[in-house]
Coordinates of N, CA and C and ligand atoms in Angstrom, one line a residue:
M192 N 97.2 88.7 113.8 CA 98.2 89.3 113.0 C 98.2 90.8 113.0
R193 N 99.3 91.4 113.1 CA 99.4 92.9 113.0 C 98.8 93.4 111.7
A194 N 98.2 94.5 111.7 CA 97.6 95.1 110.5 C 98.7 95.4 109.5
D195 N 99.9 95.8 110.0 CA 100.9 96.2 109.0 C 101.9 95.0 108.7
A196 N 101.5 93.8 109.1 CA 102.3 92.7 108.7 C 102.2 92.6 107.2
G197 N 103.3 92.4 106.5 CA 103.2 92.3 105.0 C 103.1 93.6 104.3
L198 N 103.3 94.7 105.1 CA 103.2 96.0 104.5 C 104.6 96.3 103.8
H199 N 104.6 96.6 102.6 CA 105.9 96.9 101.9 C 106.0 98.4 101.7
G200 N 107.3 98.9 101.9 CA 107.5 100.4 101.7 C 106.8 101.2 102.7
R201 N 106.4 102.4 102.3 CA 105.6 103.3 103.1 C 106.2 103.9 104.3
A202 N 107.6 104.0 104.4 CA 108.3 104.6 105.5 C 107.8 106.0 105.7
R203 N 107.7 106.8 104.7 CA 107.3 108.2 104.8 C 105.9 108.3 105.3
E204 N 105.0 107.5 104.8 CA 103.6 107.6 105.2 C 103.4 107.2 106.7
L205 N 104.1 106.1 107.0 CA 104.0 105.6 108.4 C 104.5 106.6 109.4
E206 N 105.6 107.3 109.0 CA 106.1 108.3 109.8 C 105.1 109.4 110.1
V207 N 104.4 109.8 109.0 CA 103.4 110.9 109.2 C 102.3 110.4 110.1
L208 N 101.9 109.2 110.0 CA 100.8 108.6 110.8 C 101.3 108.5 112.3
D209 N 102.5 108.0 112.4 CA 103.0 107.8 113.8 C 103.2 109.1 114.5
R210 N 103.6 110.2 113.7 CA 103.7 111.5 114.3 C 102.4 112.0 114.8
L211 N 101.4 111.8 114.0 CA 100.0 112.2 114.3 C 99.6 111.5 115.7
L212 N 99.9 110.3 115.8 CA 99.5 109.6 117.1 C 100.3 110.1 118.3
L213 N 101.6 110.5 118.0 CA 102.4 111.0 119.1 C 101.8 112.4 119.6
E214 N 101.4 113.2 118.6 CA 100.8 114.5 118.9 C 99.5 114.3 119.7
L215 N 98.7 113.3 119.2 CA 97.5 113.0 119.9 C 97.7 112.6 121.4
R216 N 98.7 111.8 121.6 CA 99.0 111.4 123.0 C 99.4 112.6 123.8
D217 N 100.0 113.7 123.2 CA 100.3 114.9 123.9 C 99.1 115.8 124.0
G218 N 97.9 115.3 123.6 CA 96.7 116.1 123.8 C 96.3 117.0 122.7
R219 N 97.1 116.9 121.6 CA 96.7 117.8 120.4 C 95.8 117.1 119.5
S220 N 95.0 117.8 118.7 CA 94.1 117.3 117.8 C 94.6 117.4 116.4
R221 N 94.3 116.5 115.5 CA 94.8 116.6 114.1 C 93.7 116.1 113.1
A222 N 93.7 116.8 112.0 CA 92.9 116.3 110.8 C 93.9 116.0 109.7
L223 N 93.7 114.9 109.0 CA 94.5 114.5 107.9 C 93.7 113.8 106.8
V224 N 94.0 114.2 105.6 CA 93.3 113.6 104.4 C 94.3 112.8 103.6
L225 N 94.1 111.5 103.5 CA 94.9 110.7 102.6 C 94.2 110.7 101.2
R226 N 95.0 111.0 100.2 CA 94.4 111.1 98.9 C 95.3 110.2 97.9
G227 N 94.7 109.4 97.1 CA 95.4 108.6 96.1 C 94.4 107.8 95.3
E228 N 95.0 107.3 94.2 CA 94.1 106.6 93.2 C 93.7 105.2 93.8
S229 N 92.7 104.6 93.1 CA 92.2 103.3 93.4 C 93.3 102.3 93.6
G230 N 93.3 101.6 94.7 CA 94.2 100.4 94.9 C 95.6 100.8 95.3
V231 N 95.8 102.1 95.6 CA 97.2 102.5 95.9 C 97.6 102.2 97.3
G232 N 96.6 101.9 98.2 CA 97.0 101.5 99.5 C 96.5 102.4 100.7
K233 N 95.5 103.2 100.4 CA 95.0 104.1 101.5 C 94.3 103.3 102.6
T234 N 93.4 102.3 102.3 CA 92.7 101.6 103.3 C 93.7 100.8 104.2
T235 N 94.8 100.3 103.5 CA 95.8 99.5 104.2 C 96.5 100.5 105.2
L236 N 96.8 101.7 104.8 CA 97.4 102.6 105.7 C 96.5 103.0 106.9
L237 N 95.2 103.1 106.6 CA 94.2 103.4 107.6 C 94.2 102.3 108.6
A238 N 94.3 101.0 108.1 CA 94.2 99.8 109.0 C 95.5 99.9 109.9
H239 N 96.6 100.3 109.4 CA 97.8 100.4 110.2 C 97.6 101.4 111.3
L240 N 97.1 102.6 110.9 CA 96.8 103.6 111.9 C 95.9 103.2 113.0
A241 N 94.8 102.5 112.5 CA 93.8 102.1 113.5 C 94.4 101.0 114.5
E242 N 95.2 100.2 114.0 CA 95.8 99.2 114.8 C 96.7 99.8 115.9
R243 N 97.6 100.8 115.4 CA 98.4 101.5 116.3 C 97.6 102.3 117.3
A244 N 96.6 103.0 116.8 CA 95.8 103.9 117.7 C 95.1 103.2 118.7
G245 N 94.6 102.0 118.3 CA 93.8 101.1 119.3 C 94.6 100.7 120.5
R246 N 95.9 100.7 120.4 CA 96.7 100.3 121.6 C 96.7 101.4 122.7
A247 N 96.5 102.7 122.3 CA 96.6 103.7 123.3 C 95.4 104.6 123.3
G248 N 94.3 104.2 122.7 CA 93.1 105.0 122.6 C 92.0 104.3 122.0
R249 N 91.0 105.1 121.7 CA 89.8 104.5 121.1 C 89.7 104.8 119.6
V250 N 89.3 103.9 118.8 CA 89.2 104.1 117.3 C 87.7 103.9 116.9
V251 N 87.2 104.9 116.2 CA 85.8 104.7 115.6 C 86.0 104.9 114.1
R252 N 85.2 104.1 113.4 CA 85.4 104.1 111.9 C 84.1 104.1 111.2
T253 N 84.2 104.7 110.0 CA 83.1 104.5 109.0 C 83.7 104.6 107.6
A254 N 82.9 104.2 106.6 CA 83.4 104.3 105.2 C 82.2 104.5 104.3
G255 N 82.4 105.3 103.3 CA 81.4 105.4 102.3 C 81.3 104.2 101.5
V256 N 80.1 103.9 100.9 CA 80.0 102.7 100.1 C 79.4 103.2 98.7
E257 N 80.0 102.6 97.7 CA 79.7 103.1 96.3 C 78.2 102.9 96.1
T258 N 77.7 101.8 96.4 CA 76.3 101.5 96.2 C 75.4 101.9 97.4
G259 N 76.1 102.6 98.3 CA 75.4 102.9 99.6 C 74.2 103.7 99.5
S260 N 73.4 103.7 100.5 CA 72.2 104.5 100.5 C 72.6 105.9 100.7
E261 N 71.8 106.8 100.3 CA 72.1 108.3 100.5 C 71.4 108.8 101.7
I262 N 71.1 107.9 102.7 CA 70.4 108.3 103.9 C 71.3 109.3 104.6
A263 N 70.7 110.4 104.9 CA 71.4 111.5 105.5 C 71.9 111.1 106.9
Y264 N 73.1 111.4 107.2 CA 73.8 111.1 108.5 C 74.1 109.7 108.8
S265 N 73.9 108.8 107.8 CA 74.2 107.4 108.2 C 75.6 107.1 108.5
N266 N 76.6 107.7 107.9 CA 78.0 107.5 108.2 C 78.3 108.2 109.6
L267 N 77.7 109.3 109.8 CA 77.9 110.0 111.1 C 77.4 109.1 112.2
H268 N 76.2 108.5 112.0 CA 75.6 107.6 113.0 C 76.6 106.5 113.3
E269 N 77.2 105.9 112.3 CA 78.1 104.8 112.5 C 79.3 105.2 113.4
L270 N 79.8 106.4 113.1 CA 81.0 107.0 113.8 C 80.6 107.3 115.3
C271 N 79.4 107.9 115.5 CA 79.0 108.3 116.8 C 78.5 107.2 117.7
A272 N 78.0 106.2 117.1 CA 77.3 105.1 118.0 C 78.1 104.6 119.1
P273 N 79.4 104.3 118.9 CA 80.2 103.8 120.1 C 80.5 104.9 121.1
L274 N 80.1 106.1 120.9 CA 80.5 107.2 121.8 C 79.3 107.8 122.5
M275 N 78.1 107.1 122.3 CA 76.9 107.7 122.8 C 76.8 107.7 124.4
H276 N 77.7 107.0 125.0 CA 77.7 107.0 126.5 C 78.0 108.4 127.0
R277 N 78.6 109.2 126.1 CA 78.9 110.6 126.5 C 77.9 111.6 126.1
F278 N 76.8 111.1 125.4 CA 75.8 112.0 124.9 C 75.2 112.9 126.0
G279 N 75.0 112.4 127.2 CA 74.5 113.2 128.3 C 75.3 114.4 128.7
R280 N 76.5 114.5 128.2 CA 77.4 115.6 128.5 C 77.2 116.8 127.6
L281 N 76.4 116.6 126.6 CA 76.2 117.7 125.6 C 75.1 118.6 126.2
T282 N 75.1 119.9 125.7 CA 74.0 120.8 126.1 C 72.7 120.3 125.6
P283 N 71.5 120.7 126.2 CA 70.2 120.2 125.8 C 70.0 120.5 124.3
A284 N 70.4 121.7 123.8 CA 70.2 122.1 122.4 C 71.0 121.1 121.5
Q285 N 72.2 120.8 121.9 CA 73.1 119.9 121.1 C 72.5 118.5 121.1
Q286 N 72.0 118.1 122.3 CA 71.4 116.7 122.4 C 70.2 116.7 121.4
E287 N 69.4 117.7 121.4 CA 68.2 117.7 120.5 C 68.6 117.6 119.0
A288 N 69.6 118.5 118.7 CA 70.1 118.5 117.3 C 70.7 117.2 116.9
L289 N 71.7 116.7 117.7 CA 72.3 115.5 117.3 C 71.4 114.3 117.3
G290 N 70.6 114.3 118.4 CA 69.6 113.2 118.6 C 68.7 113.1 117.4
T291 N 68.2 114.3 116.9 CA 67.3 114.3 115.7 C 68.1 113.8 114.5
A292 N 69.3 114.3 114.3 CA 70.1 113.9 113.1 C 70.3 112.4 113.1
L293 N 70.5 111.8 114.2 CA 70.8 110.4 114.3 C 69.6 109.5 114.5
G294 N 68.4 110.2 114.3 CA 67.2 109.4 114.3 C 66.7 109.0 115.7
M295 N 67.1 109.7 116.7 CA 66.6 109.4 118.1 C 65.6 110.4 118.6
G296 N 65.2 111.3 117.7 CA 64.2 112.3 118.2 C 63.6 113.0 117.0
D297 N 62.6 113.9 117.2 CA 62.0 114.6 116.1 C 62.0 116.1 116.3
G298 N 63.1 116.6 117.0 CA 63.2 118.0 117.2 C 63.8 118.7 115.9
S299 N 64.6 119.7 116.1 CA 65.2 120.3 114.9 C 66.7 120.0 114.9
A300 N 67.2 119.9 113.7 CA 68.7 119.5 113.6 C 69.4 120.5 112.7
G301 N 69.5 121.7 113.3 CA 70.3 122.8 112.6 C 71.7 122.3 112.4
H302 N 72.2 122.5 111.1 CA 73.5 121.9 110.8 C 74.6 122.4 111.7
L303 N 74.6 123.7 112.1 CA 75.7 124.2 112.9 C 75.6 123.5 114.3
L304 N 74.4 123.4 114.8 CA 74.3 122.7 116.1 C 74.7 121.3 116.1
V305 N 74.4 120.6 115.0 CA 74.8 119.2 114.8 C 76.3 119.1 114.8
G306 N 76.9 120.0 114.0 CA 78.4 120.0 113.9 C 79.0 120.3 115.3
L307 N 78.5 121.2 116.0 CA 79.1 121.6 117.4 C 78.9 120.4 118.3
A308 N 77.7 119.7 118.2 CA 77.4 118.6 119.0 C 78.4 117.4 118.8
V309 N 78.7 117.2 117.5 CA 79.7 116.1 117.2 C 81.0 116.5 117.7
L310 N 81.4 117.7 117.5 CA 82.7 118.2 118.0 C 82.8 117.9 119.5
D311 N 81.8 118.3 120.2 CA 81.8 118.2 121.7 C 81.7 116.7 122.1
L312 N 80.9 115.9 121.3 CA 80.9 114.5 121.6 C 82.2 113.8 121.5
F313 N 83.0 114.2 120.4 CA 84.3 113.6 120.2 C 85.2 114.1 121.4
A314 N 85.1 115.4 121.7 CA 86.0 115.9 122.8 C 85.7 115.3 124.1
E315 N 84.4 115.0 124.4 CA 84.0 114.3 125.6 C 84.5 112.9 125.7
A316 N 84.5 112.2 124.5 CA 85.0 110.9 124.5 C 86.5 110.9 124.7
A317 N 87.2 111.9 124.2 CA 88.6 112.0 124.3 C 89.1 112.3 125.7
V318 N 88.2 112.8 126.5 CA 88.6 113.0 127.9 C 89.0 111.6 128.5
E319 N 88.3 110.6 128.1 CA 88.6 109.2 128.7 C 89.9 108.7 128.1
E320 N 90.1 108.8 126.8 CA 91.3 108.3 126.1 C 91.3 109.0 124.7
P321 N 92.5 109.2 124.1 CA 92.6 109.8 122.8 C 91.7 109.1 121.8
L322 N 91.1 109.9 120.9 CA 90.1 109.3 120.0 C 90.6 109.5 118.6
V323 N 90.6 108.4 117.8 CA 90.9 108.5 116.4 C 89.7 108.1 115.6
C324 N 89.2 109.0 114.7 CA 88.1 108.8 113.9 C 88.6 108.5 112.5
V325 N 88.3 107.3 111.9 CA 88.8 106.9 110.6 C 87.7 106.9 109.7
V326 N 87.8 107.7 108.6 CA 86.7 107.8 107.6 C 87.3 107.5 106.2
D327 N 86.9 106.3 105.8 CA 87.4 105.8 104.5 C 86.4 106.1 103.4
D328 N 87.0 106.2 102.2 CA 86.1 106.4 101.0 C 85.1 107.6 101.1
V329 N 85.7 108.7 101.5 CA 85.0 109.9 101.7 C 84.1 110.3 100.5
Q330 N 84.6 109.9 99.3 CA 83.8 110.3 98.1 C 82.4 109.7 98.1
W331 N 82.2 108.6 98.9 CA 80.9 107.9 98.9 C 80.2 108.1 100.2
L332 N 80.6 109.0 101.1 CA 79.8 109.2 102.3 C 78.5 109.9 101.9
D333 N 77.5 109.7 102.8 CA 76.3 110.5 102.6 C 76.7 112.0 102.8
G334 N 76.1 112.9 102.0 CA 76.5 114.3 101.9 C 76.5 115.0 103.3
M335 N 75.5 114.7 104.1 CA 75.3 115.4 105.4 C 76.5 115.0 106.3
S336 N 76.8 113.7 106.3 CA 77.9 113.3 107.2 C 79.2 113.9 106.7
A337 N 79.4 114.0 105.4 CA 80.6 114.6 104.9 C 80.7 116.0 105.3
A338 N 79.6 116.8 105.2 CA 79.6 118.2 105.5 C 79.9 118.4 107.0
I339 N 79.3 117.6 107.9 CA 79.5 117.7 109.3 C 80.9 117.4 109.7
L340 N 81.4 116.3 109.1 CA 82.8 115.9 109.5 C 83.8 116.8 109.0
A341 N 83.6 117.5 107.9 CA 84.5 118.5 107.4 C 84.5 119.7 108.3
F342 N 83.3 120.1 108.8 CA 83.2 121.1 109.8 C 83.9 120.8 111.0
V343 N 83.8 119.6 111.5 CA 84.4 119.2 112.8 C 86.0 119.2 112.6
A344 N 86.4 118.7 111.4 CA 87.8 118.6 111.1 C 88.5 120.0 111.2
R345 N 87.8 121.0 110.7 CA 88.3 122.4 110.7 C 88.3 123.0 112.0
R346 N 87.6 122.5 113.0 CA 87.5 123.2 114.3 C 88.2 122.4 115.4
L347 N 88.8 121.3 115.1 CA 89.6 120.6 116.1 C 90.7 121.5 116.7
D348 N 90.9 121.4 118.0 CA 91.9 122.2 118.6 C 92.8 121.4 119.5
A349 N 92.4 121.3 120.8 CA 93.3 120.6 121.7 C 92.5 119.5 122.5
E350 N 91.7 118.7 121.7 CA 90.8 117.8 122.4 C 91.4 116.4 122.4
A351 N 92.6 116.1 121.8 CA 93.1 114.8 121.7 C 92.2 114.0 120.8
V352 N 91.8 114.6 119.7 CA 91.0 113.9 118.7 C 91.7 114.0 117.3
A353 N 91.8 112.8 116.6 CA 92.3 112.8 115.3 C 91.2 112.4 114.3
L354 N 91.0 113.1 113.2 CA 90.0 112.8 112.2 C 90.8 112.5 111.0
V355 N 90.9 111.3 110.5 CA 91.7 110.9 109.4 C 90.8 110.3 108.3
F356 N 90.9 111.0 107.2 CA 90.0 110.7 106.0 C 90.9 110.0 104.9
A357 N 90.2 109.2 104.1 CA 90.9 108.7 102.9 C 89.9 109.0 101.7
V358 N 90.5 109.6 100.6 CA 89.7 109.9 99.4 C 90.3 109.1 98.3
N359 N 89.4 108.4 97.6 CA 89.9 107.7 96.3 C 89.8 108.8 95.2
T360 N 90.9 109.2 94.7 CA 90.9 110.3 93.8 C 90.4 109.8 92.4
T361 N 90.5 108.5 92.1 CA 89.9 108.0 90.9 C 88.4 108.2 90.9
A362 N 87.8 107.7 92.0 CA 86.4 107.8 92.1 C 85.9 109.2 92.4
S363 N 86.7 110.0 93.1 CA 86.2 111.3 93.4 C 86.2 112.2 92.2
A364 N 86.9 111.8 91.2 CA 86.9 112.6 89.9 C 85.4 112.5 89.4
L365 N 84.7 111.4 89.7 CA 83.3 111.3 89.2 C 82.3 111.9 90.2
A366 N 82.7 111.8 91.5 CA 81.8 112.3 92.6 C 82.6 113.3 93.5
P367 N 82.9 114.5 93.0 CA 83.9 115.3 93.7 C 83.4 116.1 94.9
A368 N 82.0 116.1 95.1 CA 81.5 117.0 96.1 C 82.1 116.9 97.5
N369 N 82.1 115.6 98.0 CA 82.6 115.4 99.4 C 84.1 115.8 99.5
D370 N 84.9 115.4 98.4 CA 86.3 115.7 98.4 C 86.5 117.3 98.6
R371 N 85.7 118.0 97.9 CA 85.8 119.5 97.9 C 85.6 120.0 99.3
L372 N 84.8 119.4 100.1 CA 84.5 119.8 101.5 C 85.8 119.8 102.3
L373 N 86.7 118.9 101.9 CA 87.9 118.7 102.7 C 89.1 119.6 102.2
A374 N 88.8 120.4 101.2 CA 89.9 121.2 100.6 C 90.6 122.0 101.6
G375 N 91.9 122.0 101.6 CA 92.7 122.9 102.4 C 93.2 122.2 103.7
L376 N 92.5 121.1 104.1 CA 93.0 120.3 105.3 C 94.3 119.7 105.0
P377 N 95.1 119.4 106.0 CA 96.4 118.8 105.8 C 96.2 117.5 105.1
E378 N 97.2 117.3 104.1 CA 97.0 116.1 103.2 C 98.2 115.2 103.2
L379 N 97.9 113.9 103.0 CA 99.0 113.0 102.7 C 98.7 112.3 101.4
R380 N 99.5 112.7 100.4 CA 99.3 112.0 99.1 C 99.9 110.6 99.1
V381 N 99.1 109.7 98.7 CA 99.6 108.3 98.7 C 99.8 107.9 97.3
E382 N 101.1 107.7 97.0 CA 101.5 107.4 95.6 C 101.9 105.9 95.5
G383 N 102.2 105.5 94.3 CA 102.6 104.1 94.1 C 103.9 103.7 94.9
L384 N 104.1 102.4 95.1 CA 105.3 102.0 95.8 C 106.5 102.3 95.0
A385 N 107.6 102.5 95.6 CA 108.9 102.7 94.9 C 109.3 101.3 94.4
D386 N 110.3 101.3 93.5 CA 110.6 100.1 92.8 C 110.9 98.9 93.7
E387 N 111.8 99.2 94.7 CA 112.2 98.0 95.6 C 111.0 97.4 96.4
P388 N 110.2 98.2 97.1 CA 109.1 97.6 97.8 C 108.1 97.0 96.8
A389 N 107.9 97.6 95.6 CA 107.0 96.9 94.6 C 107.5 95.5 94.3
R390 N 108.8 95.4 94.1 CA 109.4 94.1 93.7 C 109.3 93.1 94.9
K391 N 109.4 93.7 96.1 CA 109.3 92.8 97.3 C 107.8 92.3 97.4
L392 N 106.9 93.2 97.2 CA 105.5 92.8 97.2 C 105.2 91.7 96.2
L393 N 105.8 91.9 95.0 CA 105.6 90.9 93.9 C 106.2 89.6 94.3
A394 N 107.4 89.7 94.8 CA 108.1 88.4 95.2 C 107.3 87.7 96.3
S395 N 106.6 88.4 97.1 CA 105.9 87.8 98.2 C 104.7 87.0 97.8
V396 N 104.3 87.2 96.5 CA 103.1 86.5 96.0 C 103.5 85.5 94.9
L397 N 104.7 85.5 94.6 CA 105.1 84.5 93.5 C 105.2 83.1 94.0
A398 N 104.6 82.2 93.3 CA 104.6 80.8 93.7 C 105.8 80.1 93.3
G399 N 106.5 80.5 92.2 CA 107.7 79.8 91.7 C 108.5 80.8 90.9
P400 N 109.5 80.3 90.2 CA 110.3 81.2 89.4 C 109.6 81.8 88.2
V401 N 109.8 83.1 88.0 CA 109.2 83.8 86.9 C 110.3 84.5 86.1
D402 N 110.1 84.5 84.8 CA 111.0 85.2 83.9 C 111.2 86.7 84.4
P403 N 112.5 87.1 84.6 CA 112.8 88.5 85.1 C 112.1 89.6 84.2
G404 N 112.1 89.3 82.9 CA 111.5 90.3 82.0 C 110.0 90.5 82.3
V405 N 109.3 89.4 82.7 CA 107.9 89.5 83.1 C 107.8 90.3 84.4
L406 N 108.6 90.1 85.3 CA 108.6 90.8 86.6 C 108.8 92.3 86.3
D407 N 109.8 92.6 85.5 CA 110.0 94.0 85.2 C 108.8 94.7 84.6
R408 N 108.2 93.9 83.7 CA 107.0 94.5 83.0 C 105.8 94.7 84.0
I409 N 105.6 93.8 84.9 CA 104.5 93.9 85.9 C 104.8 95.2 86.8
V410 N 106.0 95.3 87.2 CA 106.4 96.4 88.1 C 106.2 97.7 87.3
A411 N 106.7 97.8 86.1 CA 106.6 99.0 85.3 C 105.1 99.3 85.0
E412 N 104.3 98.3 84.6 CA 102.9 98.6 84.2 C 102.1 99.0 85.4
S413 N 102.4 98.5 86.6 CA 101.6 98.8 87.8 C 101.9 100.2 88.3
R414 N 103.0 100.8 87.9 CA 103.5 102.0 88.4 C 103.5 102.0 90.0
G415 N 103.8 100.8 90.5 CA 103.8 100.7 92.0 C 102.5 100.7 92.7
N416 N 101.4 100.7 91.9 CA 100.1 100.6 92.6 C 99.9 99.1 93.0
P417 N 99.8 98.9 94.3 CA 99.8 97.5 94.8 C 98.7 96.6 94.2
L418 N 97.5 97.2 94.1 CA 96.4 96.5 93.6 C 96.6 96.1 92.1
A419 N 97.1 97.1 91.3 CA 97.4 96.8 89.9 C 98.5 95.7 89.8
L420 N 99.5 95.8 90.7 CA 100.5 94.9 90.7 C 100.0 93.5 90.9
L421 N 99.2 93.3 92.0 CA 98.6 92.0 92.3 C 97.8 91.5 91.2
E422 N 97.0 92.4 90.6 CA 96.1 91.9 89.5 C 96.9 91.5 88.2
L423 N 98.0 92.3 87.9 CA 98.8 91.9 86.8 C 99.5 90.6 87.0
H424 N 99.9 90.4 88.3 CA 100.6 89.1 88.6 C 99.6 87.9 88.4
R425 N 98.4 88.2 88.8 CA 97.3 87.1 88.7 C 97.1 86.8 87.2
D426 N 97.1 87.9 86.4 CA 96.8 87.7 84.9 C 98.0 87.0 84.3
H427 N 99.2 87.1 84.8 CA 100.4 86.5 84.1 C 100.6 85.1 84.5
R428 N 99.8 84.6 85.6 CA 100.0 83.2 86.0 C 99.6 82.2 85.0
Ligands
LIG548 N1 102.3 98.8 101.2 C1 101.6 97.7 100.8 N2 102.3 96.5 100.9 C2 101.7 95.4 100.5 N3 100.4 95.3 100.0 C3 99.7 96.4 99.9 C4 100.3 97.7 100.3 N4 99.4 98.7 100.1 C5 98.3 98.0 99.6 N5 98.5 96.7 99.5 C6 97.5 95.7 99.0 O1 97.0 96.3 97.8 C7 95.6 96.1 97.7 C8 94.9 97.5 97.6 O2 95.2 98.2 98.8 P1 94.1 99.2 99.5 O3 92.8 98.5 99.5 O4 94.6 99.7 100.7 O5 94.0 100.4 98.4 P2 93.0 101.6 98.4 O6 93.9 102.8 98.1 O7 92.3 101.7 99.7 O8 92.1 101.4 97.2 P3 90.6 102.0 96.9 O9 90.7 103.4 96.7 O10 90.2 101.3 95.7 O11 89.8 101.6 98.2 C9 95.2 95.3 99.0 O12 95.2 94.0 98.6 C10 96.3 95.6 99.9 O13 96.5 94.5 100.8
LIG549 MG1 90.2 101.7 100.1

């Protein structure tokens, strides 16, 4: 099944993501930060992006976990692991720094060198095919991974690399450090669905006829937030 099957609304957001992929295919690099409240549909949009990107390039992904370990570089490790066949293309100093950061050596891992090594590793991978790095739930990444990925996002140029982040603004209000690292990067605000797609989403999960007043109330109360809408629908059954 396509990742965007059953996706309601989101024409504006999908256009932004599709444009990013077109630019990537032209050899340009892009960083983008999706921001929105819990349940508004960021992960769903990232899944759409990954599905589209996977048809014409490579996709690597990682996500912060709320109860996750704070082990330094663990998210970076997840992102880089599928690209390590290009590790040998890095300079010896970069290999030592990145290898040490990722637990493959015991040299020194200066942050700048690790950042430059990741940038070059992404660029090397993108020589084969455009590379899309998808980083979900940034607010819960381990801090070192967040810092390095923010560094890389700011230095992307013409490598055919896209670095696309999603930040849960509800959760990042409590843990704002990683979100702050991404300040100033191009942003896509993900808001609630408009009235019509919200109603279509609701209609798609209704098992039978429901009082129109109840439907109106669910749509209004959810403010177009798909997760809230689905939960309110469940509660009203
Ligand atoms: N445009 C959409 N059309 C239909 N369903 C959607 C849409 N967007 C999101 N959903 C559904 O709403 C729920 C929440 O979406 P999603 O997990 O993408 O939100 P999120 O922004 O990533 O939330 P969180 O910040 O809590 O991770 C999921 O069940 C998803 O399938
Ligand atoms: Mg999510």
